[in-house]
Amino acid sequence: MDSNRYKRKILIDLDGVLNKYGQEEQFNENFIPEIREGAFDFIKDLSNFSELYLFTTGNLMLSAKWLIDNNVDEYFKDVTNVKLP
């Protein structure tokens, strides 16, 4: 039996949740701030029992690159701008 089959889907917002999003970044669509302290461990722990999706209304390719640059891409199934069921 595949244990991943029964994992819950969790969408995690990028801006202000996983990164240090502030006023100065609000209008720059080509920049994603650095990862928030504690976010790496939060993501890693949550991925043990959940299927993670990065949720953002921003640039999906830039957001996927941000996951790679912050070494958390392996914990996410996908990057999306759609609220999954």
mmCIF file of C-alpha atoms in Angstrom:
data_model
loop_
_atom_site.group_PDB
_atom_site.id
_atom_site.type_symbol
_atom_site.label_atom_id
_atom_site.label_comp_id
_atom_site.label_asym_id
_atom_site.label_seq_id
_atom_site.Cartn_x
_atom_site.Cartn_y
_atom_site.Cartn_z
ATOM 1 C CA MET A 1 0.000 0.000 0.000
ATOM 2 C CA ASP A 2 1.285 3.452 -0.933
ATOM 3 C CA SER A 3 1.387 5.703 2.155
ATOM 4 C CA ASN A 4 1.439 8.842 -0.060
ATOM 5 C CA ARG A 5 -1.987 7.918 -1.389
ATOM 6 C CA TYR A 6 -3.658 8.946 1.863
ATOM 7 C CA LYS A 7 -1.740 12.131 2.604
ATOM 8 C CA ARG A 8 -3.765 15.324 2.941
ATOM 9 C CA LYS A 9 -3.162 18.091 0.424
ATOM 10 C CA ILE A 10 -2.002 21.293 2.043
ATOM 11 C CA LEU A 11 -1.586 24.524 0.122
ATOM 12 C CA ILE A 12 0.902 26.889 1.741
ATOM 13 C CA ASP A 13 0.926 30.531 0.762
ATOM 14 C CA LEU A 14 4.304 31.960 -0.210
ATOM 15 C CA ASP A 15 4.166 35.691 0.511
ATOM 16 C CA GLY A 16 4.229 36.515 4.192
ATOM 17 C CA VAL A 17 4.000 32.866 5.242
ATOM 18 C CA LEU A 18 7.172 31.243 3.924
ATOM 19 C CA ASN A 19 9.059 34.400 3.030
ATOM 20 C CA LYS A 20 9.758 37.770 4.619
ATOM 21 C CA TYR A 21 7.224 39.682 2.549
ATOM 22 C CA GLY A 22 6.880 43.383 3.298
ATOM 23 C CA GLN A 23 5.654 46.656 1.877
ATOM 24 C CA GLU A 24 8.685 47.226 -0.356
ATOM 25 C CA GLU A 25 8.148 43.911 -2.190
ATOM 26 C CA GLN A 26 4.418 44.346 -2.802
ATOM 27 C CA PHE A 27 4.808 45.868 -6.240
ATOM 28 C CA ASN A 28 7.892 44.024 -7.509
ATOM 29 C CA GLU A 29 6.677 40.945 -9.377
ATOM 30 C CA ASN A 30 10.239 39.882 -10.262
ATOM 31 C CA PHE A 31 11.524 39.509 -6.696
ATOM 32 C CA ILE A 32 10.683 37.044 -3.924
ATOM 33 C CA PRO A 33 12.127 37.854 -0.475
ATOM 34 C CA GLU A 34 14.257 35.445 1.509
ATOM 35 C CA ILE A 35 12.844 32.478 3.374
ATOM 36 C CA ARG A 36 11.441 33.176 6.822
ATOM 37 C CA GLU A 37 13.307 31.828 9.868
ATOM 38 C CA GLY A 38 11.888 28.438 10.837
ATOM 39 C CA ALA A 39 10.129 27.908 7.501
ATOM 40 C CA PHE A 40 12.519 25.186 6.331
ATOM 41 C CA ASP A 41 11.905 23.010 9.406
ATOM 42 C CA PHE A 42 8.153 23.714 9.233
ATOM 43 C CA ILE A 43 8.020 22.561 5.605
ATOM 44 C CA LYS A 44 10.161 19.492 6.230
ATOM 45 C CA ASP A 45 8.090 18.382 9.236
ATOM 46 C CA LEU A 46 4.757 19.026 7.531
ATOM 47 C CA SER A 47 5.803 17.063 4.452
ATOM 48 C CA ASN A 48 6.130 13.902 6.557
ATOM 49 C CA PHE A 49 2.357 13.523 6.724
ATOM 50 C CA SER A 50 1.013 15.892 4.059
ATOM 51 C CA GLU A 51 1.282 16.489 0.327
ATOM 52 C CA LEU A 52 2.472 20.086 0.016
ATOM 53 C CA TYR A 53 1.651 22.588 -2.724
ATOM 54 C CA LEU A 54 3.021 26.099 -2.892
ATOM 55 C CA PHE A 55 0.145 28.511 -3.456
ATOM 56 C CA THR A 56 0.831 31.916 -4.963
ATOM 57 C CA THR A 57 -0.804 34.480 -7.189
ATOM 58 C CA GLY A 58 2.663 35.520 -8.329
ATOM 59 C CA ASN A 59 4.871 34.236 -11.111
ATOM 60 C CA LEU A 60 4.756 30.418 -10.944
ATOM 61 C CA MET A 61 8.168 29.876 -12.568
ATOM 62 C CA LEU A 62 9.846 32.409 -10.291
ATOM 63 C CA SER A 63 8.160 30.773 -7.290
ATOM 64 C CA ALA A 64 9.383 27.318 -8.368
ATOM 65 C CA LYS A 65 12.906 28.742 -8.681
ATOM 66 C CA TRP A 66 12.556 30.214 -5.173
ATOM 67 C CA LEU A 67 11.786 26.716 -3.836
ATOM 68 C CA ILE A 68 14.922 25.363 -5.510
ATOM 69 C CA ASP A 69 17.096 28.273 -4.341
ATOM 70 C CA ASN A 70 15.946 27.686 -0.745
ATOM 71 C CA ASN A 71 16.422 23.901 -0.897
ATOM 72 C CA VAL A 72 12.776 23.085 -0.189
ATOM 73 C CA ASP A 73 11.656 22.025 -3.678
ATOM 74 C CA GLU A 74 11.852 18.315 -2.784
ATOM 75 C CA TYR A 75 9.066 18.779 -0.210
ATOM 76 C CA PHE A 76 6.529 20.263 -2.629
ATOM 77 C CA LYS A 77 4.469 18.371 -5.159
ATOM 78 C CA ASP A 78 3.731 21.473 -7.259
ATOM 79 C CA VAL A 79 3.368 25.260 -7.412
ATOM 80 C CA THR A 80 -0.135 26.487 -8.153
ATOM 81 C CA ASN A 81 -2.405 29.502 -8.289
ATOM 82 C CA VAL A 82 -5.535 27.329 -8.070
ATOM 83 C CA LYS A 83 -7.174 26.358 -4.791
ATOM 84 C CA LEU A 84 -7.225 22.575 -4.879
ATOM 85 C CA PRO A 85 -10.044 20.515 -3.311
#
